[in-house]
mmCIF file with all atom_site columns, C-alpha atoms in Angstrom:
data_model
loop_
_atom_site.group_PDB
_atom_site.id
_atom_site.type_symbol
_atom_site.label_atom_id
_atom_site.label_alt_id
_atom_site.label_comp_id
_atom_site.label_asym_id
_atom_site.label_entity_id
_atom_site.label_seq_id
_atom_site.pdbx_PDB_ins_code
_atom_site.Cartn_x
_atom_site.Cartn_y
_atom_site.Cartn_z
_atom_site.occupancy
_atom_site.B_iso_or_equiv
_atom_site.pdbx_formal_charge
_atom_site.auth_seq_id
_atom_site.auth_comp_id
_atom_site.auth_asym_id
_atom_site.auth_atom_id
_atom_site.pdbx_PDB_model_num
ATOM 1   C CA . TYR A 1 1   ? -47.288 64.092 74.547  1.00 0.00 ? 264 TYR A CA 1
ATOM 2   C CA . ARG A 1 2   ? -47.962 62.831 71.051  1.00 0.00 ? 265 ARG A CA 1
ATOM 3   C CA . SER A 1 3   ? -50.188 59.875 70.319  1.00 0.00 ? 266 SER A CA 1
ATOM 4   C CA . THR A 1 4   ? -52.331 58.400 67.572  1.00 0.00 ? 267 THR A CA 1
ATOM 5   C CA . LEU A 1 5   ? -55.951 57.277 67.707  1.00 0.00 ? 268 LEU A CA 1
ATOM 6   C CA . SER A 1 6   ? -57.863 54.813 65.559  1.00 0.00 ? 269 SER A CA 1
ATOM 7   C CA . ALA A 1 7   ? -61.639 54.957 65.360  1.00 0.00 ? 270 ALA A CA 1
ATOM 8   C CA . LEU A 1 8   ? -63.520 51.736 66.080  1.00 0.00 ? 271 LEU A CA 1
ATOM 9   C CA . ARG A 1 9   ? -66.745 52.764 64.361  1.00 0.00 ? 272 ARG A CA 1
ATOM 10  C CA . THR A 1 10  ? -68.049 55.093 61.674  1.00 0.00 ? 273 THR A CA 1
ATOM 11  C CA . GLY A 1 11  ? -70.033 58.262 62.311  1.00 0.00 ? 274 GLY A CA 1
ATOM 12  C CA . THR A 1 12  ? -69.237 61.150 64.605  1.00 0.00 ? 275 THR A CA 1
ATOM 13  C CA . VAL A 1 13  ? -66.875 60.438 67.475  1.00 0.00 ? 276 VAL A CA 1
ATOM 14  C CA . SER A 1 14  ? -65.817 62.860 70.200  1.00 0.00 ? 277 SER A CA 1
ATOM 15  C CA . LEU A 1 15  ? -62.619 63.326 72.108  1.00 0.00 ? 278 LEU A CA 1
ATOM 16  C CA . GLY A 1 16  ? -62.949 65.329 75.311  1.00 0.00 ? 279 GLY A CA 1
ATOM 17  C CA . PRO A 1 17  ? -63.732 67.545 77.064  1.00 0.00 ? 280 PRO A CA 1
ATOM 18  C CA . ALA A 1 18  ? -61.170 66.716 79.702  1.00 0.00 ? 281 ALA A CA 1
ATOM 19  C CA . THR A 1 19  ? -59.083 68.228 82.437  1.00 0.00 ? 282 THR A CA 1
ATOM 20  C CA . ILE A 1 20  ? -55.484 67.119 82.697  1.00 0.00 ? 283 ILE A CA 1
ATOM 21  C CA . ARG A 1 21  ? -53.581 67.536 85.953  1.00 0.00 ? 284 ARG A CA 1
ATOM 22  C CA . LEU A 1 22  ? -49.901 68.287 85.454  1.00 0.00 ? 285 LEU A CA 1
ATOM 23  C CA . THR A 1 23  ? -47.328 67.879 88.211  1.00 0.00 ? 286 THR A CA 1
ATOM 24  C CA . TYR A 1 24  ? -43.951 69.534 87.819  1.00 0.00 ? 287 TYR A CA 1
ATOM 25  C CA . TYR A 1 25  ? -40.995 70.609 89.921  1.00 0.00 ? 288 TYR A CA 1
ATOM 26  C CA . LYS A 1 26  ? -39.354 74.002 90.250  1.00 0.00 ? 289 LYS A CA 1
ATOM 27  C CA . MET A 1 27  ? -35.920 74.605 91.713  1.00 0.00 ? 290 MET A CA 1
ATOM 28  C CA . ILE A 1 28  ? -35.394 77.800 93.704  1.00 0.00 ? 291 ILE A CA 1
ATOM 29  C CA . PHE A 1 29  ? -31.838 78.931 94.327  1.00 0.00 ? 292 PHE A CA 1
ATOM 30  C CA . ASP A 1 30  ? -31.332 81.381 97.176  1.00 0.00 ? 293 ASP A CA 1
ATOM 31  C CA . ARG A 1 31  ? -29.092 80.804 100.155 1.00 0.00 ? 294 ARG A CA 1
ATOM 32  C CA . PHE A 1 32  ? -30.379 77.233 100.081 1.00 0.00 ? 295 PHE A CA 1
ATOM 33  C CA . THR A 1 33  ? -31.648 75.162 97.208  1.00 0.00 ? 296 THR A CA 1
ATOM 34  C CA . HIS A 1 34  ? -35.363 74.380 97.370  1.00 0.00 ? 297 HIS A CA 1
ATOM 35  C CA . ARG A 1 35  ? -37.357 72.058 95.232  1.00 0.00 ? 298 ARG A CA 1
ATOM 36  C CA . LEU A 1 36  ? -41.055 72.799 94.996  1.00 0.00 ? 299 LEU A CA 1
ATOM 37  C CA . GLN A 1 37  ? -43.680 70.449 93.639  1.00 0.00 ? 300 GLN A CA 1
ATOM 38  C CA . LEU A 1 38  ? -46.326 72.391 91.750  1.00 0.00 ? 301 LEU A CA 1
ATOM 39  C CA . GLU A 1 39  ? -49.564 71.351 90.085  1.00 0.00 ? 302 GLU A CA 1
ATOM 40  C CA . ALA A 1 40  ? -51.504 72.893 87.254  1.00 0.00 ? 303 ALA A CA 1
ATOM 41  C CA . SER A 1 41  ? -54.647 71.951 85.374  1.00 0.00 ? 304 SER A CA 1
ATOM 42  C CA . LEU A 1 42  ? -55.053 72.052 81.637  1.00 0.00 ? 305 LEU A CA 1
ATOM 43  C CA . ALA A 1 43  ? -58.536 72.169 80.116  1.00 0.00 ? 306 ALA A CA 1
ATOM 44  C CA . VAL A 1 44  ? -58.963 70.263 76.850  1.00 0.00 ? 307 VAL A CA 1
ATOM 45  C CA . PRO A 1 45  ? -62.036 71.231 74.813  1.00 0.00 ? 308 PRO A CA 1
ATOM 46  C CA . ALA A 1 46  ? -64.149 68.631 73.067  1.00 0.00 ? 309 ALA A CA 1
ATOM 47  C CA . SER A 1 47  ? -63.286 67.815 69.463  1.00 0.00 ? 310 SER A CA 1
ATOM 48  C CA . ASP A 1 48  ? -65.644 65.994 67.115  1.00 0.00 ? 311 ASP A CA 1
ATOM 49  C CA . PHE A 1 49  ? -64.454 63.911 64.177  1.00 0.00 ? 312 PHE A CA 1
ATOM 50  C CA . LYS A 1 50  ? -66.467 62.428 61.348  1.00 0.00 ? 313 LYS A CA 1
ATOM 51  C CA . ILE A 1 51  ? -65.342 58.875 60.575  1.00 0.00 ? 314 ILE A CA 1
ATOM 52  C CA . GLU A 1 52  ? -66.163 57.690 57.064  1.00 0.00 ? 315 GLU A CA 1
ATOM 53  C CA . PRO A 1 53  ? -66.661 53.996 56.290  1.00 0.00 ? 316 PRO A CA 1
ATOM 54  C CA . LEU A 1 54  ? -64.245 52.266 53.953  1.00 0.00 ? 317 LEU A CA 1
ATOM 55  C CA . PRO A 1 55  ? -65.712 51.937 50.455  1.00 0.00 ? 318 PRO A CA 1
ATOM 56  C CA . ASP A 1 56  ? -67.200 48.685 49.227  1.00 0.00 ? 319 ASP A CA 1
ATOM 57  C CA . GLY A 1 57  ? -65.234 46.471 46.879  1.00 0.00 ? 320 GLY A CA 1
ATOM 58  C CA . ALA A 1 58  ? -62.211 45.676 49.032  1.00 0.00 ? 321 ALA A CA 1
ATOM 59  C CA . PRO A 1 59  ? -59.984 43.213 47.144  1.00 0.00 ? 322 PRO A CA 1
ATOM 60  C CA . GLU A 1 60  ? -59.168 39.770 48.450  1.00 0.00 ? 323 GLU A CA 1
ATOM 61  C CA . GLY A 1 61  ? -56.437 39.965 51.068  1.00 0.00 ? 324 GLY A CA 1
ATOM 62  C CA . PHE A 1 62  ? -57.482 43.348 52.503  1.00 0.00 ? 325 PHE A CA 1
ATOM 63  C CA . ASP A 1 63  ? -56.892 43.123 56.268  1.00 0.00 ? 326 ASP A CA 1
ATOM 64  C CA . GLN A 1 64  ? -57.747 46.657 57.497  1.00 0.00 ? 327 GLN A CA 1
ATOM 65  C CA . ALA A 1 65  ? -54.438 48.311 56.484  1.00 0.00 ? 328 ALA A CA 1
ATOM 66  C CA . VAL A 1 66  ? -55.204 52.014 55.991  1.00 0.00 ? 329 VAL A CA 1
ATOM 67  C CA . GLY A 1 67  ? -52.480 54.358 54.781  1.00 0.00 ? 330 GLY A CA 1
ATOM 68  C CA . LYS A 1 68  ? -49.725 54.596 52.214  1.00 0.00 ? 331 LYS A CA 1
ATOM 69  C CA . PHE A 1 69  ? -47.171 51.800 52.538  1.00 0.00 ? 332 PHE A CA 1
ATOM 70  C CA . THR A 1 70  ? -44.161 50.196 50.875  1.00 0.00 ? 333 THR A CA 1
ATOM 71  C CA . LEU A 1 71  ? -43.070 46.634 51.446  1.00 0.00 ? 334 LEU A CA 1
ATOM 72  C CA . GLY A 1 72  ? -39.662 44.960 51.579  1.00 0.00 ? 335 GLY A CA 1
ATOM 73  C CA . THR A 1 73  ? -37.910 41.907 52.969  1.00 0.00 ? 336 THR A CA 1
ATOM 74  C CA . ALA A 1 74  ? -34.560 41.073 54.520  1.00 0.00 ? 337 ALA A CA 1
ATOM 75  C CA . ILE A 1 75  ? -32.980 37.645 54.898  1.00 0.00 ? 338 ILE A CA 1
ATOM 76  C CA . LYS A 1 76  ? -29.537 36.667 56.196  1.00 0.00 ? 339 LYS A CA 1
ATOM 77  C CA . GLN A 1 77  ? -29.229 33.148 54.776  1.00 0.00 ? 340 GLN A CA 1
ATOM 78  C CA . THR A 1 78  ? -30.026 32.393 51.129  1.00 0.00 ? 341 THR A CA 1
ATOM 79  C CA . ASP A 1 79  ? -28.087 29.084 50.877  1.00 0.00 ? 342 ASP A CA 1
ATOM 80  C CA . VAL A 1 80  ? -30.504 26.597 52.390  1.00 0.00 ? 343 VAL A CA 1
ATOM 81  C CA . ILE A 1 81  ? -31.153 22.870 52.743  1.00 0.00 ? 344 ILE A CA 1
ATOM 82  C CA . GLU A 1 82  ? -34.407 21.435 51.428  1.00 0.00 ? 345 GLU A CA 1
ATOM 83  C CA . GLY A 1 83  ? -37.016 21.281 54.202  1.00 0.00 ? 346 GLY A CA 1
ATOM 84  C CA . GLU A 1 84  ? -35.190 23.481 56.718  1.00 0.00 ? 347 GLU A CA 1
ATOM 85  C CA . PRO A 1 85  ? -36.963 26.631 57.974  1.00 0.00 ? 348 PRO A CA 1
ATOM 86  C CA . LEU A 1 86  ? -35.910 30.081 56.826  1.00 0.00 ? 349 LEU A CA 1
ATOM 87  C CA . ALA A 1 87  ? -36.042 33.204 58.994  1.00 0.00 ? 350 ALA A CA 1
ATOM 88  C CA . LEU A 1 88  ? -36.699 36.529 57.317  1.00 0.00 ? 351 LEU A CA 1
ATOM 89  C CA . ASP A 1 89  ? -38.025 39.983 58.119  1.00 0.00 ? 352 ASP A CA 1
ATOM 90  C CA . VAL A 1 90  ? -40.982 41.513 56.306  1.00 0.00 ? 353 VAL A CA 1
ATOM 91  C CA . ILE A 1 91  ? -40.637 45.301 56.493  1.00 0.00 ? 354 ILE A CA 1
ATOM 92  C CA . VAL A 1 92  ? -43.610 47.657 56.107  1.00 0.00 ? 355 VAL A CA 1
ATOM 93  C CA . SER A 1 93  ? -42.832 51.370 55.989  1.00 0.00 ? 356 SER A CA 1
ATOM 94  C CA . GLY A 1 94  ? -44.985 54.383 55.338  1.00 0.00 ? 357 GLY A CA 1
ATOM 95  C CA . SER A 1 95  ? -47.793 56.332 56.945  1.00 0.00 ? 358 SER A CA 1
ATOM 96  C CA . GLY A 1 96  ? -50.989 54.926 58.421  1.00 0.00 ? 359 GLY A CA 1
ATOM 97  C CA . ASN A 1 97  ? -52.247 52.518 61.061  1.00 0.00 ? 360 ASN A CA 1
ATOM 98  C CA . LEU A 1 98  ? -48.833 50.964 61.676  1.00 0.00 ? 361 LEU A CA 1
ATOM 99  C CA . ASP A 1 99  ? -49.666 49.781 65.202  1.00 0.00 ? 362 ASP A CA 1
ATOM 100 C CA . THR A 1 100 ? -52.616 47.673 64.103  1.00 0.00 ? 363 THR A CA 1
ATOM 101 C CA . LEU A 1 101 ? -51.155 46.223 60.899  1.00 0.00 ? 364 LEU A CA 1
ATOM 102 C CA . ARG A 1 102 ? -51.225 42.492 60.415  1.00 0.00 ? 365 ARG A CA 1
ATOM 103 C CA . SER A 1 103 ? -48.360 40.757 58.696  1.00 0.00 ? 366 SER A CA 1
ATOM 104 C CA . PRO A 1 104 ? -48.287 40.754 54.882  1.00 0.00 ? 367 PRO A CA 1
ATOM 105 C CA . LYS A 1 105 ? -48.833 37.323 53.326  1.00 0.00 ? 368 LYS A CA 1
ATOM 106 C CA . LEU A 1 106 ? -46.878 35.337 50.752  1.00 0.00 ? 369 LEU A CA 1
ATOM 107 C CA . SER A 1 107 ? -48.352 36.047 47.324  1.00 0.00 ? 370 SER A CA 1
ATOM 108 C CA . TYR A 1 108 ? -48.036 32.365 46.442  1.00 0.00 ? 371 TYR A CA 1
ATOM 109 C CA . ALA A 1 109 ? -47.860 29.999 49.431  1.00 0.00 ? 372 ALA A CA 1
ATOM 110 C CA . THR A 1 110 ? -48.155 26.656 47.608  1.00 0.00 ? 373 THR A CA 1
ATOM 111 C CA . GLY A 1 111 ? -45.091 24.555 48.437  1.00 0.00 ? 374 GLY A CA 1
ATOM 112 C CA . TRP A 1 112 ? -44.361 26.494 51.642  1.00 0.00 ? 375 TRP A CA 1
ATOM 113 C CA . LYS A 1 113 ? -45.243 25.952 55.286  1.00 0.00 ? 376 LYS A CA 1
ATOM 114 C CA . VAL A 1 114 ? -45.861 29.490 56.602  1.00 0.00 ? 377 VAL A CA 1
ATOM 115 C CA . TYR A 1 115 ? -45.684 30.079 60.361  1.00 0.00 ? 378 TYR A CA 1
ATOM 116 C CA . ASP A 1 116 ? -47.400 32.972 62.135  1.00 0.00 ? 379 ASP A CA 1
ATOM 117 C CA . ALA A 1 117 ? -45.370 36.174 61.920  1.00 0.00 ? 380 ALA A CA 1
ATOM 118 C CA . THR A 1 118 ? -44.427 38.159 65.013  1.00 0.00 ? 381 THR A CA 1
ATOM 119 C CA . PRO A 1 119 ? -44.232 41.971 64.932  1.00 0.00 ? 382 PRO A CA 1
ATOM 120 C CA . VAL A 1 120 ? -41.064 43.460 66.426  1.00 0.00 ? 383 VAL A CA 1
ATOM 121 C CA . GLN A 1 121 ? -42.057 45.684 69.354  1.00 0.00 ? 384 GLN A CA 1
ATOM 122 C CA . ARG A 1 122 ? -41.956 49.366 68.386  1.00 0.00 ? 385 ARG A CA 1
ATOM 123 C CA . GLY A 1 123 ? -40.622 52.029 70.761  1.00 0.00 ? 386 GLY A CA 1
ATOM 124 C CA . ASP A 1 124 ? -41.762 55.627 71.188  1.00 0.00 ? 387 ASP A CA 1
ATOM 125 C CA . GLU A 1 125 ? -42.223 55.911 67.408  1.00 0.00 ? 388 GLU A CA 1
ATOM 126 C CA . ARG A 1 126 ? -45.454 53.927 67.863  1.00 0.00 ? 389 ARG A CA 1
ATOM 127 C CA . ARG A 1 127 ? -47.081 57.280 68.639  1.00 0.00 ? 390 ARG A CA 1
ATOM 128 C CA . GLU A 1 128 ? -46.363 58.494 65.114  1.00 0.00 ? 391 GLU A CA 1
ATOM 129 C CA . LEU A 1 129 ? -48.317 57.873 61.923  1.00 0.00 ? 392 LEU A CA 1
ATOM 130 C CA . ASP A 1 130 ? -45.082 57.567 59.918  1.00 0.00 ? 393 ASP A CA 1
ATOM 131 C CA . GLY A 1 131 ? -42.579 54.829 60.519  1.00 0.00 ? 394 GLY A CA 1
ATOM 132 C CA . VAL A 1 132 ? -41.617 51.203 60.058  1.00 0.00 ? 395 VAL A CA 1
ATOM 133 C CA . VAL A 1 133 ? -43.056 47.904 61.304  1.00 0.00 ? 396 VAL A CA 1
ATOM 134 C CA . ILE A 1 134 ? -40.948 44.742 61.056  1.00 0.00 ? 397 ILE A CA 1
ATOM 135 C CA . PHE A 1 135 ? -42.503 41.270 61.148  1.00 0.00 ? 398 PHE A CA 1
ATOM 136 C CA . SER A 1 136 ? -40.262 38.288 61.981  1.00 0.00 ? 399 SER A CA 1
ATOM 137 C CA . GLN A 1 137 ? -41.393 35.476 59.695  1.00 0.00 ? 400 GLN A CA 1
ATOM 138 C CA . PHE A 1 138 ? -40.469 31.785 59.502  1.00 0.00 ? 401 PHE A CA 1
ATOM 139 C CA . ILE A 1 139 ? -41.259 29.733 56.417  1.00 0.00 ? 402 ILE A CA 1
ATOM 140 C CA . ARG A 1 140 ? -40.251 26.207 55.413  1.00 0.00 ? 403 ARG A CA 1
ATOM 141 C CA . PRO A 1 141 ? -40.031 24.920 51.846  1.00 0.00 ? 404 PRO A CA 1
ATOM 142 C CA . LEU A 1 142 ? -42.053 21.754 51.263  1.00 0.00 ? 405 LEU A CA 1
ATOM 143 C CA . GLU A 1 143 ? -40.339 21.131 47.898  1.00 0.00 ? 406 GLU A CA 1
ATOM 144 C CA . MET A 1 144 ? -37.312 22.315 45.962  1.00 0.00 ? 407 MET A CA 1
ATOM 145 C CA . ARG A 1 145 ? -37.460 26.055 45.222  1.00 0.00 ? 408 ARG A CA 1
ATOM 146 C CA . ASN A 1 146 ? -35.115 28.637 43.695  1.00 0.00 ? 409 ASN A CA 1
ATOM 147 C CA . SER A 1 147 ? -36.810 31.696 45.214  1.00 0.00 ? 410 SER A CA 1
ATOM 148 C CA . ILE A 1 148 ? -39.116 32.856 47.979  1.00 0.00 ? 411 ILE A CA 1
ATOM 149 C CA . PRO A 1 149 ? -42.264 34.385 46.450  1.00 0.00 ? 412 PRO A CA 1
ATOM 150 C CA . PRO A 1 150 ? -43.015 38.088 47.023  1.00 0.00 ? 413 PRO A CA 1
ATOM 151 C CA . PHE A 1 151 ? -45.007 39.172 50.049  1.00 0.00 ? 414 PHE A CA 1
ATOM 152 C CA . ARG A 1 152 ? -48.238 41.099 49.438  1.00 0.00 ? 415 ARG A CA 1
ATOM 153 C CA . LEU A 1 153 ? -50.074 43.819 51.399  1.00 0.00 ? 416 LEU A CA 1
ATOM 154 C CA . VAL A 1 154 ? -53.463 45.202 50.370  1.00 0.00 ? 417 VAL A CA 1
ATOM 155 C CA . ASP A 1 155 ? -54.217 48.637 51.830  1.00 0.00 ? 418 ASP A CA 1
ATOM 156 C CA . PHE A 1 156 ? -56.683 51.470 51.472  1.00 0.00 ? 419 PHE A CA 1
ATOM 157 C CA . ASP A 1 157 ? -54.989 54.761 50.539  1.00 0.00 ? 420 ASP A CA 1
ATOM 158 C CA . PRO A 1 158 ? -57.141 57.559 52.054  1.00 0.00 ? 421 PRO A CA 1
ATOM 159 C CA . ASP A 1 159 ? -55.431 60.271 49.957  1.00 0.00 ? 422 ASP A CA 1
ATOM 160 C CA . GLU A 1 160 ? -56.329 58.584 46.680  1.00 0.00 ? 423 GLU A CA 1
ATOM 161 C CA . GLU A 1 161 ? -59.494 56.994 48.135  1.00 0.00 ? 424 GLU A CA 1
ATOM 162 C CA . LYS A 1 162 ? -58.801 53.581 46.636  1.00 0.00 ? 425 LYS A CA 1
ATOM 163 C CA . TYR A 1 163 ? -57.496 50.143 47.500  1.00 0.00 ? 426 TYR A CA 1
ATOM 164 C CA . LYS A 1 164 ? -53.930 49.318 46.468  1.00 0.00 ? 427 LYS A CA 1
ATOM 165 C CA . THR A 1 165 ? -51.697 46.272 46.528  1.00 0.00 ? 428 THR A CA 1
ATOM 166 C CA . VAL A 1 166 ? -47.986 46.570 47.283  1.00 0.00 ? 429 VAL A CA 1
ATOM 167 C CA . MET A 1 167 ? -45.569 43.695 46.786  1.00 0.00 ? 430 MET A CA 1
ATOM 168 C CA . SER A 1 168 ? -42.025 42.951 47.865  1.00 0.00 ? 431 SER A CA 1
ATOM 169 C CA . GLU A 1 169 ? -39.469 41.490 45.469  1.00 0.00 ? 432 GLU A CA 1
ATOM 170 C CA . ALA A 1 170 ? -39.008 37.727 45.194  1.00 0.00 ? 433 ALA A CA 1
ATOM 171 C CA . ILE A 1 171 ? -35.912 36.531 47.084  1.00 0.00 ? 434 ILE A CA 1
ATOM 172 C CA . PRO A 1 172 ? -33.563 34.253 45.113  1.00 0.00 ? 435 PRO A CA 1
ATOM 173 C CA . ILE A 1 173 ? -32.275 31.291 47.151  1.00 0.00 ? 436 ILE A CA 1
ATOM 174 C CA . THR A 1 174 ? -29.913 28.398 46.505  1.00 0.00 ? 437 THR A CA 1
ATOM 175 C CA . MET A 1 175 ? -31.419 25.160 47.823  1.00 0.00 ? 438 MET A CA 1
ATOM 176 C CA . THR A 1 176 ? -29.492 21.924 48.305  1.00 0.00 ? 439 THR A CA 1
ATOM 177 C CA . PRO A 1 177 ? -31.544 18.698 48.258  1.00 0.00 ? 440 PRO A CA 1
ATOM 178 C CA . ALA A 1 178 ? -31.774 17.035 51.670  1.00 0.00 ? 441 ALA A CA 1
ATOM 179 C CA . SER A 1 179 ? -30.497 13.763 50.181  1.00 0.00 ? 442 SER A CA 1
ATOM 180 C CA . LEU A 1 180 ? -27.141 15.365 49.201  1.00 0.00 ? 443 LEU A CA 1
ATOM 181 C CA . ARG A 1 181 ? -26.649 16.745 52.678  1.00 0.00 ? 444 ARG A CA 1
ATOM 182 C CA . SER A 1 182 ? -27.244 13.505 54.538  1.00 0.00 ? 445 SER A CA 1
ATOM 183 C CA . GLY A 1 183 ? -25.645 11.235 51.928  1.00 0.00 ? 446 GLY A CA 1
ATOM 184 C CA . LEU A 1 184 ? -28.828 9.148  51.828  1.00 0.00 ? 447 LEU A CA 1
ATOM 185 C CA . GLU A 1 185 ? -31.175 8.606  48.922  1.00 0.00 ? 448 GLU A CA 1
ATOM 186 C CA . SER A 1 186 ? -34.292 10.531 49.817  1.00 0.00 ? 449 SER A CA 1
ATOM 187 C CA . SER A 1 187 ? -37.337 11.525 47.851  1.00 0.00 ? 450 SER A CA 1
ATOM 188 C CA . GLY A 1 188 ? -38.171 14.729 49.655  1.00 0.00 ? 451 GLY A CA 1
ATOM 189 C CA . PRO A 1 189 ? -37.656 16.943 52.648  1.00 0.00 ? 452 PRO A CA 1
ATOM 190 C CA . PRO A 1 190 ? -37.194 15.538 56.138  1.00 0.00 ? 453 PRO A CA 1
ATOM 191 C CA . GLN A 1 191 ? -40.340 14.677 58.054  1.00 0.00 ? 454 GLN A CA 1
ATOM 192 C CA . ALA A 1 192 ? -41.707 17.440 60.280  1.00 0.00 ? 455 ALA A CA 1
#
């Protein structure tokens, strides 16, 4: 059984000792088929780990992402009406604390209403350090725009022992003014 652990404090932490009880079945084939339930115990010795604190000087936007990550986005609809919400996926891939990551933020949120992102539930791969986390994100333009700004993630890379910022690409969009859609003279997006 594979799993990952994240330390909650610095200093020396211990895992174990422990005894694990395993239950398994054995099939015996003679004149009749028998199924036996057997038990075994597995001793796990104690292991100590030294947890180092993150260095001082974390840049603005650092939200406890530790690892080596890349960032991308995916959107289905790029032809939009002024003021209508857009659904997109923010995709973080790499190696690190994927299960505790918080959603990357827009690098420039002025002119956008940004709703809380929801992580897509991960399956068995959540036990791995390497993988992908997808955040479902809704945003709504508050004014005419021709692109969605890049998303930004600030992480600490333990291999290089420094903070890094990764960015997605801006997403070009084609926005139609709300007044052209409704046929009415309007001076902005529809009221929320």
